[in-house]
């Protein structure tokens, strides 16, 4: 099989194939917002589409490409492992690469977290963490936050704080309790019932990029400890340098009981994830030889994922990407705050490192308010398309809307971006914001038509 020729000969069928065999609704969405670019290559911070246009990737595969796309070191290591014909997944044995990656993760994680369980995804890590917390405490309740996103398998969905994902799936796991994010009183009230196995939280919430107040996580940790509840930090998105620290919990000197990692751990090449926990918690789950597979999976420790994880951690260290994320994040945040002062619909910039939310809100001036109300009446998710669509169409920058009904654009670039990428982004955003602040205008018209189209074809 010549895979390059196969791709080349059938590239023009991409959307037809997905419409027919995969997810036709996604294809429709991509078509109406003009995101159907048919990308053919990528490297570092750039994507290349079939028309040869270079796109600056400020989405990074939902945070998978912290080290940039197709990093040569990870690629070389993966090729080396394939060439070695390694003895992957023997199952009734353990492999050196999983041992080495576990050791590296334990070194990278907050002190005291040193027992590792490997997974194939973020959601699987969350499932594992919940199971471990239940088994280790003998309790069943799991406390989670409004707007939380921990993945979409049924257990993780049971602790998802967004109704659009939960609906049509209920009843979900019993005994999962929702509280507002950043609300210690609500947390204490639930914990004081002494029946909670775990409190699961994203240190910074991905849907909307909500950063807690400084006391929240340290106090949550203290309360959990006092009430015999384990703290699960879901760092699937915030981990591995994204927020300017190796793990976001470090901003607040918090050591959770269980830490979930995934997304960029393999440099974006291969599904991989891990739950990193304390030895005594792990030992309560795997507490006899009979129970050595008390929680397990088939692919978790596969050699390619483990090697990619090792190479990725090395890249993060060698290229000083954690520090780079902090420095570039601060530079980008400063530029965004400057822009926010000039545009009345930009209400807030929420940022840590290179995880940034641009919050839009109702304008004060009369004409813009008319446009704002009109769009929101049509569809509460439309407004941000007015920012993300022209960013791609006119400026070749890929970004995303941060979640349903939030009016937030999210910026999640590879940690390898440089100042000129940021300057280019800020210039483009300035231009897009200028257009968006003219009502009536062509940008409003485009998005209104999009709203009409979507409503007609729903
Ligand atoms: C914080 C968080 N947890 C869990 C998940 C689920 O990860 P996956 O899509 O790999 O299942 C995500 C994915 O976006 C996430 O952002």
Tab-separated table of C-alpha atoms and ligand atoms in Angstrom:
chain	number	residue	atom	x	y	z
A	1	UNK	CA	0.000	0.000	0.000
A	2	UNK	CA	1.326	3.416	-0.972
A	3	UNK	CA	-0.431	5.616	1.543
A	4	UNK	CA	0.787	8.898	0.024
A	5	UNK	CA	-0.615	7.989	-3.403
A	6	UNK	CA	-3.846	6.769	-1.846
A	7	UNK	CA	-4.339	10.080	-0.034
A	8	UNK	CA	-3.455	12.077	-3.129
A	9	UNK	CA	-5.767	10.150	-5.407
A	10	UNK	CA	-8.787	10.447	-3.114
A	11	UNK	CA	-8.231	13.741	-1.320
A	12	UNK	CA	-11.147	15.370	-3.112
A	13	UNK	CA	-13.480	12.788	-1.532
A	14	UNK	CA	-12.696	13.748	2.073
A	15	UNK	CA	-15.997	15.438	2.882
A	16	UNK	CA	-18.077	13.020	0.826
A	17	UNK	CA	-16.604	10.091	2.755
A	18	UNK	CA	-17.272	11.743	6.096
A	19	UNK	CA	-20.779	12.704	5.022
A	20	UNK	CA	-21.505	9.150	4.049
A	21	UNK	CA	-19.616	7.089	6.623
A	22	UNK	CA	-18.666	9.235	9.604
A	23	UNK	CA	-20.440	12.368	10.865
A	24	UNK	CA	-22.487	14.256	8.274
A	25	UNK	CA	-23.616	16.892	10.785
A	26	UNK	CA	-20.026	17.857	11.510
A	27	UNK	CA	-19.391	18.181	7.781
A	28	UNK	CA	-22.386	20.531	7.529
A	29	UNK	CA	-21.057	22.661	10.371
A	30	UNK	CA	-17.606	22.876	8.779
A	31	UNK	CA	-19.158	23.870	5.478
A	32	UNK	CA	-21.395	26.617	6.849
A	33	UNK	CA	-18.645	28.235	8.915
A	34	UNK	CA	-16.044	27.859	6.167
A	35	UNK	CA	-13.825	25.542	8.189
A	36	UNK	CA	-13.763	22.864	5.460
A	37	UNK	CA	-10.166	23.475	4.449
A	38	UNK	CA	-8.983	19.914	3.777
A	39	UNK	CA	-5.648	20.185	5.527
A	40	UNK	CA	-2.850	18.219	3.944
A	41	UNK	CA	0.109	18.845	6.187
A	42	UNK	CA	1.317	20.413	9.396
A	43	UNK	CA	4.444	21.343	11.263
A	44	UNK	CA	5.005	23.243	14.501
A	45	UNK	CA	2.462	26.036	14.760
A	46	UNK	CA	1.275	25.781	11.156
A	47	UNK	CA	-1.270	23.813	9.163
A	48	UNK	CA	-1.234	23.624	5.386
A	49	UNK	CA	-4.464	23.282	3.401
A	50	UNK	CA	-4.998	21.768	-0.027
A	51	UNK	CA	-4.879	25.180	-1.674
A	52	UNK	CA	-1.429	25.701	-0.201
A	53	UNK	CA	-2.576	28.229	2.393
A	54	UNK	CA	-0.634	28.279	5.640
A	55	UNK	CA	-2.825	28.507	8.729
A	56	UNK	CA	-1.629	29.579	12.176
A	57	UNK	CA	-2.989	26.996	14.584
A	58	UNK	CA	-4.329	28.736	17.704
A	59	UNK	CA	-6.502	25.733	18.526
A	60	UNK	CA	-3.808	23.029	18.703
A	61	UNK	CA	-6.220	20.129	18.265
A	62	UNK	CA	-8.133	21.140	21.437
A	63	UNK	CA	-4.833	21.302	23.300
A	64	UNK	CA	-3.161	18.185	21.976
A	65	UNK	CA	-0.200	19.885	20.319
A	66	UNK	CA	1.526	21.676	23.196
A	67	UNK	CA	4.906	20.872	21.632
A	68	UNK	CA	3.757	21.818	18.128
A	69	UNK	CA	2.624	19.536	15.349
A	70	UNK	CA	4.788	16.694	14.079
A	71	UNK	CA	7.692	17.369	16.348
A	72	UNK	CA	10.790	15.799	14.740
A	73	UNK	CA	12.123	14.309	17.988
A	74	UNK	CA	8.887	12.458	18.744
A	75	UNK	CA	8.649	11.354	15.103
A	76	UNK	CA	12.178	9.987	15.182
A	77	UNK	CA	11.613	8.134	18.446
A	78	UNK	CA	8.407	6.574	17.099
A	79	UNK	CA	10.181	5.445	13.934
A	80	UNK	CA	12.965	3.989	16.070
A	81	UNK	CA	10.511	1.975	18.151
A	82	UNK	CA	8.814	0.608	15.027
A	83	UNK	CA	12.186	-0.291	13.544
A	84	UNK	CA	13.103	-2.115	16.760
A	85	UNK	CA	10.139	-4.513	16.391
A	86	UNK	CA	9.561	-4.071	20.102
A	87	UNK	CA	7.580	-6.576	22.177
A	88	UNK	CA	4.636	-4.282	22.864
A	89	UNK	CA	1.571	-5.299	24.922
A	90	UNK	CA	2.658	-8.793	25.865
A	91	UNK	CA	0.125	-8.249	28.670
A	92	UNK	CA	1.358	-11.118	30.815
A	93	UNK	CA	4.571	-9.177	31.314
A	94	UNK	CA	5.464	-5.542	31.822
A	95	UNK	CA	7.524	-3.348	29.485
A	96	UNK	CA	10.477	-1.050	29.997
A	97	UNK	CA	8.936	1.920	28.170
A	98	UNK	CA	5.865	2.030	30.444
A	99	UNK	CA	8.143	1.830	33.468
A	100	UNK	CA	10.263	4.690	32.191
A	101	UNK	CA	7.301	6.899	31.337
A	102	UNK	CA	5.732	6.206	34.744
A	103	UNK	CA	9.012	7.244	36.372
A	104	UNK	CA	9.160	10.426	34.269
A	105	UNK	CA	5.536	11.331	35.073
A	106	UNK	CA	6.098	10.760	38.785
A	107	UNK	CA	9.074	13.135	38.609
A	108	UNK	CA	7.072	15.748	36.717
A	109	UNK	CA	3.978	15.558	38.963
A	110	UNK	CA	3.636	17.261	42.353
A	111	UNK	CA	5.567	15.460	45.059
A	112	UNK	CA	3.927	12.364	46.474
A	113	UNK	CA	2.167	11.400	43.254
A	114	UNK	CA	4.085	8.388	42.012
A	115	UNK	CA	1.773	5.532	41.109
A	116	UNK	CA	0.734	5.617	37.480
A	117	UNK	CA	-2.113	4.018	35.560
A	118	UNK	CA	-1.969	4.480	31.771
A	119	UNK	CA	-5.039	5.133	29.648
A	120	UNK	CA	-5.985	5.756	26.033
A	121	UNK	CA	-7.703	9.100	26.501
A	122	UNK	CA	-8.690	11.812	28.914
A	123	UNK	CA	-12.140	10.479	29.543
A	124	UNK	CA	-10.727	7.046	30.311
A	125	UNK	CA	-8.389	8.663	32.836
A	126	UNK	CA	-11.367	10.300	34.498
A	127	UNK	CA	-13.218	6.969	34.620
A	128	UNK	CA	-10.171	5.374	36.216
A	129	UNK	CA	-9.723	8.167	38.750
A	130	UNK	CA	-13.368	7.975	39.824
A	131	UNK	CA	-13.169	4.196	40.188
A	132	UNK	CA	-9.940	4.411	42.169
A	133	UNK	CA	-11.391	7.086	44.463
A	134	UNK	CA	-14.476	4.979	45.102
A	135	UNK	CA	-12.485	1.857	45.788
A	136	UNK	CA	-9.928	3.603	47.975
A	137	UNK	CA	-12.513	5.407	50.131
A	138	UNK	CA	-15.360	2.893	50.124
A	139	UNK	CA	-17.680	5.833	49.404
A	140	UNK	CA	-19.591	6.505	46.197
A	141	UNK	CA	-20.598	10.164	45.846
A	142	UNK	CA	-18.665	12.303	43.396
A	143	UNK	CA	-18.858	16.084	43.578
A	144	UNK	CA	-18.310	18.053	40.378
A	145	UNK	CA	-18.678	21.624	39.148
A	146	UNK	CA	-21.015	23.557	36.926
A	147	UNK	CA	-19.605	23.829	33.393
A	148	UNK	CA	-17.091	21.068	34.138
A	149	UNK	CA	-15.893	19.033	31.194
A	150	UNK	CA	-14.217	15.714	31.953
A	151	UNK	CA	-14.978	13.721	28.806
A	152	UNK	CA	-17.985	12.025	27.296
A	153	UNK	CA	-18.020	8.367	28.312
A	154	UNK	CA	-20.844	7.612	30.734
A	155	UNK	CA	-18.920	7.922	34.012
A	156	UNK	CA	-17.172	11.112	32.947
A	157	UNK	CA	-20.448	12.416	31.535
A	158	UNK	CA	-22.040	11.900	34.950
A	159	UNK	CA	-19.678	14.582	36.275
A	160	UNK	CA	-20.111	16.882	33.280
A	161	UNK	CA	-21.610	20.250	34.168
A	162	UNK	CA	-23.034	21.104	30.745
A	163	UNK	CA	-26.605	20.197	29.949
A	164	UNK	CA	-26.042	20.013	26.193
A	165	UNK	CA	-23.804	16.982	26.681
A	166	UNK	CA	-25.887	15.320	29.399
A	167	UNK	CA	-29.285	15.536	27.714
A	168	UNK	CA	-30.672	12.355	26.151
A	169	UNK	CA	-28.276	10.281	28.263
A	170	UNK	CA	-30.004	10.396	31.582
A	171	UNK	CA	-30.189	8.684	33.978
A	172	UNK	CA	-26.430	8.887	34.419
A	173	UNK	CA	-24.421	7.541	37.361
A	174	UNK	CA	-26.328	8.061	40.589
A	175	UNK	CA	-24.796	10.001	43.450
A	176	UNK	CA	-22.942	12.625	41.434
A	177	UNK	CA	-23.566	16.090	42.796
A	178	UNK	CA	-23.177	19.363	40.951
A	179	UNK	CA	-21.954	22.517	42.695
A	180	UNK	CA	-20.942	25.930	41.345
A	181	UNK	CA	-17.258	26.316	40.459
A	182	UNK	CA	-15.218	28.443	42.848
A	183	UNK	CA	-17.817	28.139	45.622
A	184	UNK	CA	-16.210	26.831	48.818
A	185	UNK	CA	-19.404	27.023	50.855
A	186	UNK	CA	-21.230	24.721	48.436
A	187	UNK	CA	-18.259	22.354	48.443
A	188	UNK	CA	-18.076	22.268	52.225
A	189	UNK	CA	-21.798	21.609	52.478
A	190	UNK	CA	-21.492	18.527	50.254
A	191	UNK	CA	-18.269	17.328	51.855
A	192	UNK	CA	-19.648	17.633	55.366
A	193	UNK	CA	-22.091	14.817	54.629
A	194	UNK	CA	-18.965	12.618	54.735
A	195	UNK	CA	-20.222	10.433	51.871
A	196	UNK	CA	-18.094	11.722	48.992
A	197	UNK	CA	-15.405	9.567	47.420
A	198	UNK	CA	-14.094	12.421	45.313
A	199	UNK	CA	-14.300	16.019	44.329
A	200	UNK	CA	-13.275	16.267	40.680
A	201	UNK	CA	-12.226	19.624	39.299
A	202	UNK	CA	-10.348	21.205	36.409
A	203	UNK	CA	-7.947	23.677	38.066
A	204	UNK	CA	-8.897	26.073	35.280
A	205	UNK	CA	-12.143	25.201	33.543
A	206	UNK	CA	-11.695	24.532	29.856
A	207	UNK	CA	-15.229	25.465	28.808
A	208	UNK	CA	-14.868	29.231	28.926
A	209	UNK	CA	-11.445	29.351	30.618
A	210	UNK	CA	-12.572	30.146	34.160
A	211	UNK	CA	-9.744	30.711	36.638
A	212	UNK	CA	-10.585	30.248	40.327
A	213	UNK	CA	-9.833	32.777	43.044
A	214	UNK	CA	-6.479	32.195	44.805
A	215	UNK	CA	-7.909	30.523	47.905
A	216	UNK	CA	-10.234	28.122	46.102
A	217	UNK	CA	-8.066	25.112	45.313
A	218	UNK	CA	-5.871	25.180	48.454
A	219	UNK	CA	-8.989	25.415	50.599
A	220	UNK	CA	-10.746	22.724	48.551
A	221	UNK	CA	-7.762	20.453	49.167
A	222	UNK	CA	-7.890	21.146	52.914
A	223	UNK	CA	-11.651	20.533	53.075
A	224	UNK	CA	-11.382	17.301	51.097
A	225	UNK	CA	-8.682	16.042	53.427
A	226	UNK	CA	-10.720	16.944	56.481
A	227	UNK	CA	-13.775	15.058	55.236
A	228	UNK	CA	-12.068	11.961	53.853
A	229	UNK	CA	-12.739	12.838	50.212
A	230	UNK	CA	-10.122	12.503	47.483
A	231	UNK	CA	-9.315	15.469	45.293
A	232	UNK	CA	-9.105	14.616	41.593
A	233	UNK	CA	-7.415	17.296	39.477
A	234	UNK	CA	-8.357	16.868	35.842
A	235	UNK	CA	-5.324	18.302	34.045
A	236	UNK	CA	-6.120	16.716	30.719
A	237	UNK	CA	-6.142	20.179	29.170
A	238	UNK	CA	-4.281	22.321	31.698
A	239	UNK	CA	-1.364	19.930	32.142
A	240	UNK	CA	2.075	19.717	30.555
A	241	UNK	CA	2.900	23.400	30.453
A	242	UNK	CA	-0.333	24.768	29.050
A	243	UNK	CA	-0.898	27.324	31.835
A	244	UNK	CA	2.736	28.334	32.388
A	245	UNK	CA	3.392	25.630	34.978
A	246	UNK	CA	3.997	21.946	34.346
A	247	UNK	CA	0.626	21.310	36.027
A	248	UNK	CA	-1.886	24.065	36.775
A	249	UNK	CA	-2.274	22.970	40.420
A	250	UNK	CA	1.267	24.295	40.944
A	251	UNK	CA	-0.055	27.858	40.640
A	252	UNK	CA	-1.653	27.287	44.018
A	253	UNK	CA	0.793	24.764	45.543
A	254	UNK	CA	-1.892	22.128	45.591
A	255	UNK	CA	-1.181	18.411	45.513
A	256	UNK	CA	-4.290	16.505	44.482
A	257	UNK	CA	-4.811	12.863	45.403
A	258	UNK	CA	-5.272	11.881	41.789
A	259	UNK	CA	-4.034	13.770	38.741
A	260	UNK	CA	-5.408	13.012	35.279
A	261	UNK	CA	-3.203	13.747	32.262
A	262	UNK	CA	-3.723	13.097	28.568
A	263	UNK	CA	-4.026	15.232	25.407
A	264	UNK	CA	-0.519	16.474	24.641
A	265	UNK	CA	1.346	13.696	26.451
A	266	UNK	CA	2.137	11.923	23.181
A	267	UNK	CA	2.972	15.101	21.288
A	268	UNK	CA	-0.289	14.597	19.446
A	269	UNK	CA	0.773	11.416	17.676
A	270	UNK	CA	-0.965	8.658	19.583
A	271	UNK	CA	-3.808	8.396	22.102
A	272	UNK	CA	-2.343	8.299	25.580
A	273	UNK	CA	-3.251	9.296	29.093
A	274	UNK	CA	-2.394	8.618	32.697
A	275	UNK	CA	-3.764	8.792	36.205
A	276	UNK	CA	-0.976	9.700	38.590
A	277	UNK	CA	-1.823	9.063	42.217
A	278	UNK	CA	-0.427	8.396	45.642
A	279	UNK	CA	1.021	4.978	46.293
A	280	UNK	CA	-1.366	4.276	49.198
A	281	UNK	CA	-4.454	5.063	47.075
A	282	UNK	CA	-3.197	2.816	44.290
A	283	UNK	CA	-2.425	0.089	46.817
A	284	UNK	CA	-6.000	0.165	48.114
A	285	UNK	CA	-7.302	-0.605	44.627
A	286	UNK	CA	-4.680	-3.156	43.655
A	287	UNK	CA	-4.538	-4.744	47.097
A	288	UNK	CA	-3.884	-8.402	46.312
A	289	UNK	CA	-2.440	-10.510	43.512
A	290	UNK	CA	-6.027	-11.476	42.606
A	291	UNK	CA	-6.705	-7.844	41.951
A	292	UNK	CA	-3.666	-6.992	39.835
A	293	UNK	CA	-6.103	-6.276	36.964
A	294	UNK	CA	-8.765	-4.653	39.190
A	295	UNK	CA	-8.714	-1.838	36.680
A	296	UNK	CA	-6.998	-2.342	33.351
A	297	UNK	CA	-7.140	-1.910	29.589
A	298	UNK	CA	-5.556	-3.423	26.518
A	299	UNK	CA	-3.736	-0.558	24.836
A	300	UNK	CA	-2.817	1.657	27.798
A	301	UNK	CA	0.863	0.720	27.952
A	302	UNK	CA	1.507	0.226	24.238
A	303	UNK	CA	5.095	0.950	23.307
A	304	UNK	CA	4.392	3.679	20.756
A	305	UNK	CA	2.329	5.714	23.215
A	306	UNK	CA	4.899	5.232	25.964
A	307	UNK	CA	7.806	6.207	23.711
A	308	UNK	CA	5.909	9.237	22.431
A	309	UNK	CA	5.227	10.249	26.036
A	310	UNK	CA	8.895	9.989	26.957
A	311	UNK	CA	9.958	11.981	23.911
A	312	UNK	CA	7.298	14.635	24.559
A	313	UNK	CA	8.398	15.147	28.164
A	314	UNK	CA	11.957	15.498	26.914
A	315	UNK	CA	10.908	18.121	24.351
A	316	UNK	CA	9.029	20.075	27.035
A	317	UNK	CA	12.147	20.122	29.165
A	318	UNK	CA	14.727	20.718	26.426
A	319	UNK	CA	12.785	23.530	24.791
A	320	UNK	CA	11.841	25.043	28.145
A	321	UNK	CA	8.216	25.040	27.044
A	322	UNK	CA	6.711	25.555	30.497
A	323	UNK	CA	8.584	28.825	30.910
A	324	UNK	CA	7.918	29.725	27.310
A	325	UNK	CA	4.193	29.234	27.865
A	326	UNK	CA	4.334	31.612	30.845
A	327	UNK	CA	6.321	34.258	28.937
A	328	UNK	CA	4.411	34.064	25.646
A	329	UNK	CA	1.130	33.839	27.544
A	330	UNK	CA	1.912	37.023	29.445
A	331	UNK	CA	2.861	38.797	26.207
A	332	UNK	CA	-0.341	37.670	24.487
A	333	UNK	CA	-2.479	38.534	27.506
A	334	UNK	CA	-0.995	42.030	27.650
A	335	UNK	CA	-1.765	42.595	23.968
A	336	UNK	CA	-5.303	41.313	24.409
A	337	UNK	CA	-5.942	43.569	27.403
A	338	UNK	CA	-4.790	46.515	25.330
A	339	UNK	CA	-7.249	45.568	22.587
A	340	UNK	CA	-10.034	44.994	25.111
A	341	UNK	CA	-9.812	48.617	26.218
A	342	UNK	CA	-10.649	49.761	22.687
A	343	UNK	CA	-13.577	47.482	21.933
A	344	UNK	CA	-16.730	47.668	23.966
A	345	UNK	CA	-17.890	44.136	23.249
A	346	UNK	CA	-14.712	42.634	24.708
A	347	UNK	CA	-15.646	42.391	28.371
A	348	UNK	CA	-12.937	40.283	29.919
A	349	UNK	CA	-9.688	38.460	29.220
A	350	UNK	CA	-9.200	35.320	31.318
A	351	UNK	CA	-5.753	33.836	31.016
A	352	UNK	CA	-3.109	31.615	32.511
A	353	UNK	CA	-0.104	30.885	30.331
A	354	UNK	CA	-1.351	29.974	26.875
A	355	UNK	CA	-4.882	29.051	27.924
A	356	UNK	CA	-6.872	32.166	27.201
A	357	UNK	CA	-10.541	33.088	26.995
A	358	UNK	CA	-11.750	36.291	25.348
A	359	UNK	CA	-15.123	37.072	26.873
A	360	UNK	CA	-17.561	39.097	24.819
A	361	UNK	CA	-20.588	40.833	26.259
A	362	UNK	CA	-23.448	43.166	25.528
A	363	UNK	CA	-22.315	46.520	24.107
A	364	UNK	CA	-23.404	49.845	25.527
A	365	UNK	CA	-23.957	51.739	22.274
A	366	UNK	CA	-27.409	51.569	20.781
A	367	UNK	CA	-26.702	50.291	17.266
A	368	UNK	CA	-24.365	47.537	18.409
A	369	UNK	CA	-26.854	46.534	21.077
A	370	UNK	CA	-29.460	46.041	18.339
A	371	UNK	CA	-27.127	43.694	16.497
A	372	UNK	CA	-26.159	41.860	19.663
A	373	UNK	CA	-29.781	41.275	20.685
A	374	UNK	CA	-30.767	40.213	17.204
A	375	UNK	CA	-28.042	37.595	16.928
A	376	UNK	CA	-28.592	36.252	20.430
A	377	UNK	CA	-32.292	35.951	19.784
A	378	UNK	CA	-31.581	33.870	16.680
A	379	UNK	CA	-29.057	31.607	18.330
A	380	UNK	CA	-27.085	32.033	21.523
A	381	UNK	CA	-23.988	30.449	19.966
A	382	UNK	CA	-23.723	32.679	16.906
A	383	UNK	CA	-21.865	35.740	18.097
A	384	UNK	CA	-18.385	34.248	18.428
A	385	UNK	CA	-18.534	33.014	14.839
A	386	UNK	CA	-18.244	36.671	13.965
A	387	UNK	CA	-14.740	36.529	15.394
A	388	UNK	CA	-13.568	32.999	14.586
A	389	UNK	CA	-14.856	32.842	10.999
A	390	UNK	CA	-13.038	35.942	9.666
A	391	UNK	CA	-9.943	35.022	11.673
A	392	UNK	CA	-9.694	31.928	9.520
A	393	UNK	CA	-11.118	33.224	6.278
A	394	UNK	CA	-9.244	36.513	6.090
A	395	UNK	CA	-6.249	36.000	8.341
A	396	UNK	CA	-5.569	32.254	8.197
A	397	UNK	CA	-5.754	31.765	11.959
A	398	UNK	CA	-7.608	28.813	13.453
A	399	UNK	CA	-9.390	29.440	16.768
A	400	UNK	CA	-12.427	28.044	18.543
A	401	UNK	CA	-15.587	29.034	20.335
A	402	UNK	CA	-15.139	28.066	23.984
A	403	UNK	CA	-18.477	26.392	24.661
A	404	UNK	CA	-22.221	26.686	24.228
A	405	UNK	CA	-23.903	29.960	25.104
A	406	UNK	CA	-20.780	31.526	26.565
A	407	UNK	CA	-19.779	34.251	24.061
A	408	UNK	CA	-16.160	33.265	24.668
A	409	UNK	CA	-13.451	32.731	22.066
A	410	UNK	CA	-10.722	30.438	23.258
A	411	UNK	CA	-7.047	30.689	22.400
A	412	UNK	CA	-5.021	27.530	22.822
A	413	UNK	CA	-1.913	27.696	20.637
A	414	UNK	CA	1.068	25.369	20.709
A	415	UNK	CA	3.494	26.430	23.445
A	416	UNK	CA	6.130	26.877	20.745
A	417	UNK	CA	4.609	30.073	19.303
A	418	UNK	CA	6.850	33.108	19.114
A	419	UNK	CA	6.345	36.850	19.430
A	420	UNK	CA	5.819	37.339	15.713
A	421	UNK	CA	2.981	34.747	15.727
A	422	UNK	CA	1.398	36.624	18.612
A	423	UNK	CA	1.829	40.008	16.920
A	424	UNK	CA	0.248	38.600	13.779
A	425	UNK	CA	-2.670	37.235	15.802
A	426	UNK	CA	-3.209	40.512	17.669
A	427	UNK	CA	-3.149	42.496	14.446
A	428	UNK	CA	-5.653	40.123	12.853
A	429	UNK	CA	-7.901	40.195	15.909
A	430	UNK	CA	-7.767	43.993	15.956
A	431	UNK	CA	-8.940	44.005	12.357
A	432	UNK	CA	-11.734	41.509	13.052
A	433	UNK	CA	-12.881	43.390	16.160
A	434	UNK	CA	-12.931	46.641	14.215
A	435	UNK	CA	-15.297	45.068	11.653
A	436	UNK	CA	-17.413	43.503	14.379
A	437	UNK	CA	-17.859	46.876	16.033
A	438	UNK	CA	-19.486	48.334	12.913
A	439	UNK	CA	-23.234	47.729	12.879
A	440	UNK	CA	-24.802	47.358	10.436
A	441	UNK	CA	-21.916	45.866	8.521
A	442	UNK	CA	-20.877	42.950	6.371
A	443	UNK	CA	-19.640	40.822	9.298
A	444	UNK	CA	-22.991	41.022	11.062
A	445	UNK	CA	-24.752	40.221	7.804
A	446	UNK	CA	-22.596	37.131	7.207
A	447	UNK	CA	-23.275	35.749	10.654
A	448	UNK	CA	-26.973	36.592	10.476
A	449	UNK	CA	-27.165	34.663	7.196
A	450	UNK	CA	-25.332	31.821	8.851
A	451	UNK	CA	-27.957	31.859	11.612
A	452	UNK	CA	-30.755	31.781	9.060
A	453	UNK	CA	-29.101	28.937	7.159
A	454	UNK	CA	-28.576	26.905	10.295
A	455	UNK	CA	-32.151	27.471	11.445
A	456	UNK	CA	-33.512	26.415	8.040
A	457	UNK	CA	-31.482	23.241	7.847
A	458	UNK	CA	-31.604	22.181	11.513
B	1	LIG	C1	-10.407	18.759	31.139
B	1	LIG	C2	-10.725	17.615	30.223
B	1	LIG	N1	-10.925	16.397	30.745
B	1	LIG	C3	-11.202	15.344	29.960
B	1	LIG	C4	-11.314	15.476	28.602
B	1	LIG	C5	-11.625	14.289	27.754
B	1	LIG	O1	-10.531	13.885	27.048
B	1	LIG	P1	-10.692	12.926	25.781
B	1	LIG	O2	-11.352	13.736	24.711
B	1	LIG	O3	-9.305	12.504	25.445
B	1	LIG	O4	-11.543	11.792	26.213
B	1	LIG	C6	-11.106	16.728	28.021
B	1	LIG	C7	-11.203	16.893	26.563
B	1	LIG	O5	-11.331	17.963	26.033
B	1	LIG	C8	-10.804	17.833	28.850
B	1	LIG	O6	-10.597	19.050	28.343
